[in-house]
Amino acid sequence: MQILKLSNTQIETKNHEVKHNDKVKIDSVGGIAVQSDSSPSPTADADDREGWLFKKLASDSSKFNYYIYGSTGSSHPFTFADLKSVYMCCSVDKWDNTASIPFINVYSKPTGSGDAGAFYHSRKDYAINMSNQKIVVGEHINLYAGDRPELSNDNRSIPLETLTNNGTCADTEEILFIVVASDSGSLIHTQILMTEAGYNLNNEIKRNIKFVA
């Protein structure tokens, strides 16, 4: 899929570093592209909190996948080694088990030889280690993998310490997608509010995307 251009509110250039503060509206063309294969689609929050609200309505494999980076939208290929940090800011409104907590997937481009999946070569999954963390229902938190991001909020930052590799996951593999996602194995009535997400590529491009309902 191609990540379409999002509404851009600020671009700063400093020491060859580009910072983007973007937003994507839930029902815009860009918002629909970011949601892609999510089911059910996110909605606005009934209590007027900012962000996209996901509610799991049935005991099935429904989940959200929000594609925050796609290689077809970039003029330059970035690799696994280039990804310094990726994060999401969210609230988990219902706690059942570790499957209640969203996670991060990073896919590499398929090569046609030794591909681990139908549309990708390798995949890195970053998940929480609940033996080291405590989360309060409804607490606004920053979940991140890699370097801790510098964010302009007062949320508690929690590392996604559990890395699972599917495929070779060589540093030189080119990134296809970066996705923040919920677990298809989560229980019915799982509810997650996503307010923003972003990434740092090679300390050159830092992008922050706000989810606007």
PDB file of C-alpha atoms in Angstrom:
ATOM      1  CA  MET A   1       0.000   0.000   0.000  1.00  0.00           C
ATOM      2  CA  GLN A   2       1.056   3.631  -0.383  1.00  0.00           C
ATOM      3  CA  ILE A   3       0.935   6.003   2.548  1.00  0.00           C
ATOM      4  CA  LEU A   4      -0.621   9.167   1.148  1.00  0.00           C
ATOM      5  CA  LYS A   5       0.568  12.672   2.018  1.00  0.00           C
ATOM      6  CA  LEU A   6      -0.718  13.757   5.402  1.00  0.00           C
ATOM      7  CA  SER A   7      -1.543  17.297   6.479  1.00  0.00           C
ATOM      8  CA  ASN A   8       1.744  18.881   7.535  1.00  0.00           C
ATOM      9  CA  THR A   9       1.808  21.523  10.255  1.00  0.00           C
ATOM     10  CA  GLN A  10       5.508  22.039  10.874  1.00  0.00           C
ATOM     11  CA  ILE A  11       8.836  21.220   9.261  1.00  0.00           C
ATOM     12  CA  GLU A  12      12.118  22.127  10.937  1.00  0.00           C
ATOM     13  CA  THR A  13      15.602  21.642   9.523  1.00  0.00           C
ATOM     14  CA  LYS A  14      18.561  21.582  11.878  1.00  0.00           C
ATOM     15  CA  ASN A  15      21.932  19.919  11.376  1.00  0.00           C
ATOM     16  CA  HIS A  16      20.575  17.889   8.452  1.00  0.00           C
ATOM     17  CA  GLU A  17      17.700  16.643  10.606  1.00  0.00           C
ATOM     18  CA  VAL A  18      14.125  16.969   9.374  1.00  0.00           C
ATOM     19  CA  LYS A  19      11.227  16.950  11.844  1.00  0.00           C
ATOM     20  CA  HIS A  20       7.654  16.489  10.686  1.00  0.00           C
ATOM     21  CA  ASN A  21       4.634  17.102  12.887  1.00  0.00           C
ATOM     22  CA  ASP A  22       1.735  15.722  10.895  1.00  0.00           C
ATOM     23  CA  LYS A  23      -1.883  14.818  11.459  1.00  0.00           C
ATOM     24  CA  VAL A  24      -4.208  12.342   9.785  1.00  0.00           C
ATOM     25  CA  LYS A  25      -7.991  12.632   9.991  1.00  0.00           C
ATOM     26  CA  ILE A  26      -9.971   9.477  10.552  1.00  0.00           C
ATOM     27  CA  ASP A  27     -12.267   9.772   7.511  1.00  0.00           C
ATOM     28  CA  SER A  28      -9.864  11.459   5.062  1.00  0.00           C
ATOM     29  CA  VAL A  29      -8.233   9.691   2.117  1.00  0.00           C
ATOM     30  CA  GLY A  30      -4.975   9.585   4.055  1.00  0.00           C
ATOM     31  CA  GLY A  31      -6.711   8.340   7.196  1.00  0.00           C
ATOM     32  CA  ILE A  32      -8.385   5.499   5.328  1.00  0.00           C
ATOM     33  CA  ALA A  33      -5.027   4.525   3.827  1.00  0.00           C
ATOM     34  CA  VAL A  34      -3.361   4.496   7.259  1.00  0.00           C
ATOM     35  CA  GLN A  35      -6.179   2.309   8.665  1.00  0.00           C
ATOM     36  CA  SER A  36      -5.871  -0.061   5.700  1.00  0.00           C
ATOM     37  CA  ASP A  37      -6.921  -3.561   6.826  1.00  0.00           C
ATOM     38  CA  SER A  38      -8.096  -2.592  10.334  1.00  0.00           C
ATOM     39  CA  SER A  39     -11.403  -4.097  11.426  1.00  0.00           C
ATOM     40  CA  PRO A  40     -13.543  -2.628  12.800  1.00  0.00           C
ATOM     41  CA  SER A  41     -12.575   0.889  11.761  1.00  0.00           C
ATOM     42  CA  PRO A  42     -11.636   3.337  14.521  1.00  0.00           C
ATOM     43  CA  THR A  43     -14.108   5.926  15.759  1.00  0.00           C
ATOM     44  CA  ALA A  44     -14.121   9.168  17.723  1.00  0.00           C
ATOM     45  CA  ASP A  45     -14.136   8.834  21.505  1.00  0.00           C
ATOM     46  CA  ALA A  46     -17.502   9.318  23.253  1.00  0.00           C
ATOM     47  CA  ASP A  47     -15.760  11.292  26.028  1.00  0.00           C
ATOM     48  CA  ASP A  48     -14.125  13.695  23.542  1.00  0.00           C
ATOM     49  CA  ARG A  49     -10.586  12.510  24.139  1.00  0.00           C
ATOM     50  CA  GLU A  50      -8.317  13.222  21.169  1.00  0.00           C
ATOM     51  CA  GLY A  51      -7.337  10.322  18.928  1.00  0.00           C
ATOM     52  CA  TRP A  52      -8.752   7.219  17.241  1.00  0.00           C
ATOM     53  CA  LEU A  53     -10.688   4.762  19.388  1.00  0.00           C
ATOM     54  CA  PHE A  54     -10.629   1.039  18.560  1.00  0.00           C
ATOM     55  CA  LYS A  55     -13.276  -1.213  20.098  1.00  0.00           C
ATOM     56  CA  LYS A  56     -13.265  -4.969  19.612  1.00  0.00           C
ATOM     57  CA  LEU A  57     -16.931  -5.863  19.135  1.00  0.00           C
ATOM     58  CA  ALA A  58     -16.805  -9.649  18.757  1.00  0.00           C
ATOM     59  CA  SER A  59     -14.841 -12.698  19.901  1.00  0.00           C
ATOM     60  CA  ASP A  60     -12.904 -12.972  16.652  1.00  0.00           C
ATOM     61  CA  SER A  61      -9.556 -12.005  15.147  1.00  0.00           C
ATOM     62  CA  SER A  62     -10.425  -8.347  14.567  1.00  0.00           C
ATOM     63  CA  LYS A  63      -7.657  -5.815  15.274  1.00  0.00           C
ATOM     64  CA  PHE A  64      -6.228  -2.524  14.069  1.00  0.00           C
ATOM     65  CA  ASN A  65      -3.166  -1.997  11.882  1.00  0.00           C
ATOM     66  CA  TYR A  66      -2.109   1.634  11.445  1.00  0.00           C
ATOM     67  CA  TYR A  67       0.521   1.994   8.727  1.00  0.00           C
ATOM     68  CA  ILE A  68       2.657   4.982   9.742  1.00  0.00           C
ATOM     69  CA  TYR A  69       5.423   4.380   7.167  1.00  0.00           C
ATOM     70  CA  GLY A  70       5.350   2.863   3.689  1.00  0.00           C
ATOM     71  CA  SER A  71       8.363   2.552   1.403  1.00  0.00           C
ATOM     72  CA  THR A  72       6.362   3.504  -1.699  1.00  0.00           C
ATOM     73  CA  GLY A  73       5.933   6.956  -0.206  1.00  0.00           C
ATOM     74  CA  SER A  74       9.688   7.501   0.137  1.00  0.00           C
ATOM     75  CA  SER A  75      12.266   8.498  -2.471  1.00  0.00           C
ATOM     76  CA  HIS A  76      15.029   6.875  -0.427  1.00  0.00           C
ATOM     77  CA  PRO A  77      15.211   3.293   0.896  1.00  0.00           C
ATOM     78  CA  PHE A  78      15.716   2.945   4.644  1.00  0.00           C
ATOM     79  CA  THR A  79      16.924  -0.244   6.305  1.00  0.00           C
ATOM     80  CA  PHE A  80      16.365  -1.982   9.622  1.00  0.00           C
ATOM     81  CA  ALA A  81      19.670  -0.451  10.772  1.00  0.00           C
ATOM     82  CA  ASP A  82      18.360   3.041   9.960  1.00  0.00           C
ATOM     83  CA  LEU A  83      15.375   2.719  12.288  1.00  0.00           C
ATOM     84  CA  LYS A  84      16.539   4.308  15.532  1.00  0.00           C
ATOM     85  CA  SER A  85      13.165   4.577  17.250  1.00  0.00           C
ATOM     86  CA  VAL A  86       9.454   3.967  16.714  1.00  0.00           C
ATOM     87  CA  TYR A  87       6.677   4.791  19.172  1.00  0.00           C
ATOM     88  CA  MET A  88       2.975   5.232  19.829  1.00  0.00           C
ATOM     89  CA  CYS A  89       1.031   7.287  22.383  1.00  0.00           C
ATOM     90  CA  CYS A  90      -2.100   5.532  23.557  1.00  0.00           C
ATOM     91  CA  SER A  91      -4.504   4.625  26.331  1.00  0.00           C
ATOM     92  CA  VAL A  92      -5.565   1.047  27.096  1.00  0.00           C
ATOM     93  CA  ASP A  93      -9.125   1.362  28.361  1.00  0.00           C
ATOM     94  CA  LYS A  94      -9.701  -2.306  29.202  1.00  0.00           C
ATOM     95  CA  TRP A  95      -7.156  -4.654  30.704  1.00  0.00           C
ATOM     96  CA  ASP A  96      -7.465  -8.443  30.355  1.00  0.00           C
ATOM     97  CA  ASN A  97      -3.922  -9.676  29.718  1.00  0.00           C
ATOM     98  CA  THR A  98      -0.808  -8.796  27.710  1.00  0.00           C
ATOM     99  CA  ALA A  99      -2.838  -9.127  24.480  1.00  0.00           C
ATOM    100  CA  SER A 100      -4.623  -5.927  25.564  1.00  0.00           C
ATOM    101  CA  ILE A 101      -1.430  -3.915  24.882  1.00  0.00           C
ATOM    102  CA  PRO A 102      -0.698  -2.765  21.306  1.00  0.00           C
ATOM    103  CA  PHE A 103       2.656  -3.516  19.693  1.00  0.00           C
ATOM    104  CA  ILE A 104       4.831  -2.538  16.722  1.00  0.00           C
ATOM    105  CA  ASN A 105       5.604  -4.454  13.502  1.00  0.00           C
ATOM    106  CA  VAL A 106       8.410  -3.512  11.115  1.00  0.00           C
ATOM    107  CA  TYR A 107       8.394  -5.326   7.754  1.00  0.00           C
ATOM    108  CA  SER A 108      11.148  -5.539   5.143  1.00  0.00           C
ATOM    109  CA  LYS A 109      10.645  -5.672   1.384  1.00  0.00           C
ATOM    110  CA  PRO A 110      10.203  -9.116  -0.206  1.00  0.00           C
ATOM    111  CA  THR A 111      13.075 -10.378  -2.338  1.00  0.00           C
ATOM    112  CA  GLY A 112      11.510 -13.491  -3.864  1.00  0.00           C
ATOM    113  CA  SER A 113      14.053 -15.687  -2.119  1.00  0.00           C
ATOM    114  CA  GLY A 114      13.581 -16.901   1.443  1.00  0.00           C
ATOM    115  CA  ASP A 115      10.686 -14.549   2.120  1.00  0.00           C
ATOM    116  CA  ALA A 116       9.122 -15.225   5.532  1.00  0.00           C
ATOM    117  CA  GLY A 117       5.695 -13.946   4.489  1.00  0.00           C
ATOM    118  CA  ALA A 118       3.477 -13.548   1.461  1.00  0.00           C
ATOM    119  CA  PHE A 119       4.182  -9.803   1.114  1.00  0.00           C
ATOM    120  CA  TYR A 120       7.393  -9.287   3.114  1.00  0.00           C
ATOM    121  CA  HIS A 121      10.855 -10.760   3.577  1.00  0.00           C
ATOM    122  CA  SER A 122      11.262 -10.360   7.345  1.00  0.00           C
ATOM    123  CA  ARG A 123       9.288  -8.912  10.243  1.00  0.00           C
ATOM    124  CA  LYS A 124      10.353  -7.517  13.604  1.00  0.00           C
ATOM    125  CA  ASP A 125       7.735  -7.518  16.370  1.00  0.00           C
ATOM    126  CA  TYR A 126       8.202  -5.290  19.422  1.00  0.00           C
ATOM    127  CA  ALA A 127       5.952  -6.108  22.392  1.00  0.00           C
ATOM    128  CA  ILE A 128       5.696  -5.246  26.059  1.00  0.00           C
ATOM    129  CA  ASN A 129       7.238  -7.361  28.800  1.00  0.00           C
ATOM    130  CA  MET A 130       4.571  -7.198  31.492  1.00  0.00           C
ATOM    131  CA  SER A 131       6.835  -8.811  34.080  1.00  0.00           C
ATOM    132  CA  ASN A 132       8.721  -5.494  34.165  1.00  0.00           C
ATOM    133  CA  GLN A 133       5.822  -3.046  33.762  1.00  0.00           C
ATOM    134  CA  LYS A 134       2.614  -1.917  35.451  1.00  0.00           C
ATOM    135  CA  ILE A 135      -0.118  -0.066  33.542  1.00  0.00           C
ATOM    136  CA  VAL A 136      -3.274   1.555  34.899  1.00  0.00           C
ATOM    137  CA  VAL A 137      -6.448   1.237  32.808  1.00  0.00           C
ATOM    138  CA  GLY A 138      -7.045   4.490  30.951  1.00  0.00           C
ATOM    139  CA  GLU A 139      -3.521   5.793  31.608  1.00  0.00           C
ATOM    140  CA  HIS A 140      -2.005   7.714  28.694  1.00  0.00           C
ATOM    141  CA  ILE A 141       1.352   6.118  27.928  1.00  0.00           C
ATOM    142  CA  ASN A 142       4.139   6.234  25.361  1.00  0.00           C
ATOM    143  CA  LEU A 143       5.167   2.792  24.080  1.00  0.00           C
ATOM    144  CA  TYR A 144       8.451   2.729  22.183  1.00  0.00           C
ATOM    145  CA  ALA A 145      11.081   0.474  20.631  1.00  0.00           C
ATOM    146  CA  GLY A 146      14.717   1.445  20.191  1.00  0.00           C
ATOM    147  CA  ASP A 147      15.874   4.803  21.525  1.00  0.00           C
ATOM    148  CA  ARG A 148      13.530   6.602  23.876  1.00  0.00           C
ATOM    149  CA  PRO A 149      11.873   9.393  21.853  1.00  0.00           C
ATOM    150  CA  GLU A 150      11.734  13.013  22.987  1.00  0.00           C
ATOM    151  CA  LEU A 151       8.005  13.766  23.092  1.00  0.00           C
ATOM    152  CA  SER A 152       6.152  16.890  24.158  1.00  0.00           C
ATOM    153  CA  ASN A 153       3.705  15.208  26.528  1.00  0.00           C
ATOM    154  CA  ASP A 154       3.608  14.198  30.168  1.00  0.00           C
ATOM    155  CA  ASN A 155       2.883  10.516  29.502  1.00  0.00           C
ATOM    156  CA  ARG A 156       4.919   7.797  31.147  1.00  0.00           C
ATOM    157  CA  SER A 157       7.257   6.167  28.584  1.00  0.00           C
ATOM    158  CA  ILE A 158       7.395   2.367  28.536  1.00  0.00           C
ATOM    159  CA  PRO A 159       9.836   0.368  26.385  1.00  0.00           C
ATOM    160  CA  LEU A 160       8.643  -2.520  24.227  1.00  0.00           C
ATOM    161  CA  GLU A 161      11.429  -4.801  25.370  1.00  0.00           C
ATOM    162  CA  THR A 162      10.371  -8.097  23.812  1.00  0.00           C
ATOM    163  CA  LEU A 163      11.692  -8.413  20.244  1.00  0.00           C
ATOM    164  CA  THR A 164      10.618 -11.359  18.079  1.00  0.00           C
ATOM    165  CA  ASN A 165      12.231 -11.838  14.668  1.00  0.00           C
ATOM    166  CA  ASN A 166      10.340 -13.572  11.868  1.00  0.00           C
ATOM    167  CA  GLY A 167      12.804 -14.259   9.047  1.00  0.00           C
ATOM    168  CA  THR A 168      16.444 -13.238   8.700  1.00  0.00           C
ATOM    169  CA  CYS A 169      15.938  -9.605   9.819  1.00  0.00           C
ATOM    170  CA  ALA A 170      19.355  -8.504   8.563  1.00  0.00           C
ATOM    171  CA  ASP A 171      20.310  -4.883   9.235  1.00  0.00           C
ATOM    172  CA  THR A 172      20.663  -4.271   5.492  1.00  0.00           C
ATOM    173  CA  GLU A 173      17.075  -5.257   4.621  1.00  0.00           C
ATOM    174  CA  GLU A 174      15.010  -2.337   3.313  1.00  0.00           C
ATOM    175  CA  ILE A 175      11.956  -1.374   5.357  1.00  0.00           C
ATOM    176  CA  LEU A 176       8.602  -1.944   3.657  1.00  0.00           C
ATOM    177  CA  PHE A 177       6.126  -0.922   6.384  1.00  0.00           C
ATOM    178  CA  ILE A 178       6.123   0.333   9.957  1.00  0.00           C
ATOM    179  CA  VAL A 179       2.857  -0.550  11.691  1.00  0.00           C
ATOM    180  CA  VAL A 180       1.390   0.095  15.144  1.00  0.00           C
ATOM    181  CA  ALA A 181      -1.143  -2.634  15.828  1.00  0.00           C
ATOM    182  CA  SER A 182      -3.382  -4.379  18.310  1.00  0.00           C
ATOM    183  CA  ASP A 183      -3.392  -8.106  18.993  1.00  0.00           C
ATOM    184  CA  SER A 184      -5.913 -10.197  17.048  1.00  0.00           C
ATOM    185  CA  GLY A 185      -5.909 -12.521  20.065  1.00  0.00           C
ATOM    186  CA  SER A 186      -7.215  -9.858  22.427  1.00  0.00           C
ATOM    187  CA  LEU A 187     -10.557 -10.462  24.114  1.00  0.00           C
ATOM    188  CA  ILE A 188     -13.898  -8.990  23.131  1.00  0.00           C
ATOM    189  CA  HIS A 189     -14.448  -5.393  24.370  1.00  0.00           C
ATOM    190  CA  THR A 190     -10.732  -4.577  24.105  1.00  0.00           C
ATOM    191  CA  GLN A 191     -10.587  -0.802  23.786  1.00  0.00           C
ATOM    192  CA  ILE A 192      -7.521   1.244  22.807  1.00  0.00           C
ATOM    193  CA  LEU A 193      -7.271   4.974  22.145  1.00  0.00           C
ATOM    194  CA  MET A 194      -4.395   5.937  19.826  1.00  0.00           C
ATOM    195  CA  THR A 195      -3.391   9.608  19.867  1.00  0.00           C
ATOM    196  CA  GLU A 196      -0.113   9.709  17.956  1.00  0.00           C
ATOM    197  CA  ALA A 197       2.765   7.645  16.598  1.00  0.00           C
ATOM    198  CA  GLY A 198       6.087   8.261  14.924  1.00  0.00           C
ATOM    199  CA  TYR A 199       9.604   7.175  14.101  1.00  0.00           C
ATOM    200  CA  ASN A 200      13.236   8.258  13.818  1.00  0.00           C
ATOM    201  CA  LEU A 201      15.111   7.205  10.682  1.00  0.00           C
ATOM    202  CA  ASN A 202      18.905   7.395  10.944  1.00  0.00           C
ATOM    203  CA  ASN A 203      18.643  10.527  13.125  1.00  0.00           C
ATOM    204  CA  GLU A 204      17.834  12.407   9.913  1.00  0.00           C
ATOM    205  CA  ILE A 205      14.053  12.156   9.707  1.00  0.00           C
ATOM    206  CA  LYS A 206      11.860  12.322  12.793  1.00  0.00           C
ATOM    207  CA  ARG A 207       8.150  12.099  12.138  1.00  0.00           C
ATOM    208  CA  ASN A 208       5.264  12.527  14.549  1.00  0.00           C
ATOM    209  CA  ILE A 209       1.722  11.722  13.316  1.00  0.00           C
ATOM    210  CA  LYS A 210      -1.318  12.801  15.339  1.00  0.00           C
ATOM    211  CA  PHE A 211      -4.525  10.785  14.906  1.00  0.00           C
ATOM    212  CA  VAL A 212      -7.436  13.220  14.549  1.00  0.00           C
ATOM    213  CA  ALA A 213     -11.053  12.062  14.793  1.00  0.00           C
TER     214      ALA A 213
END
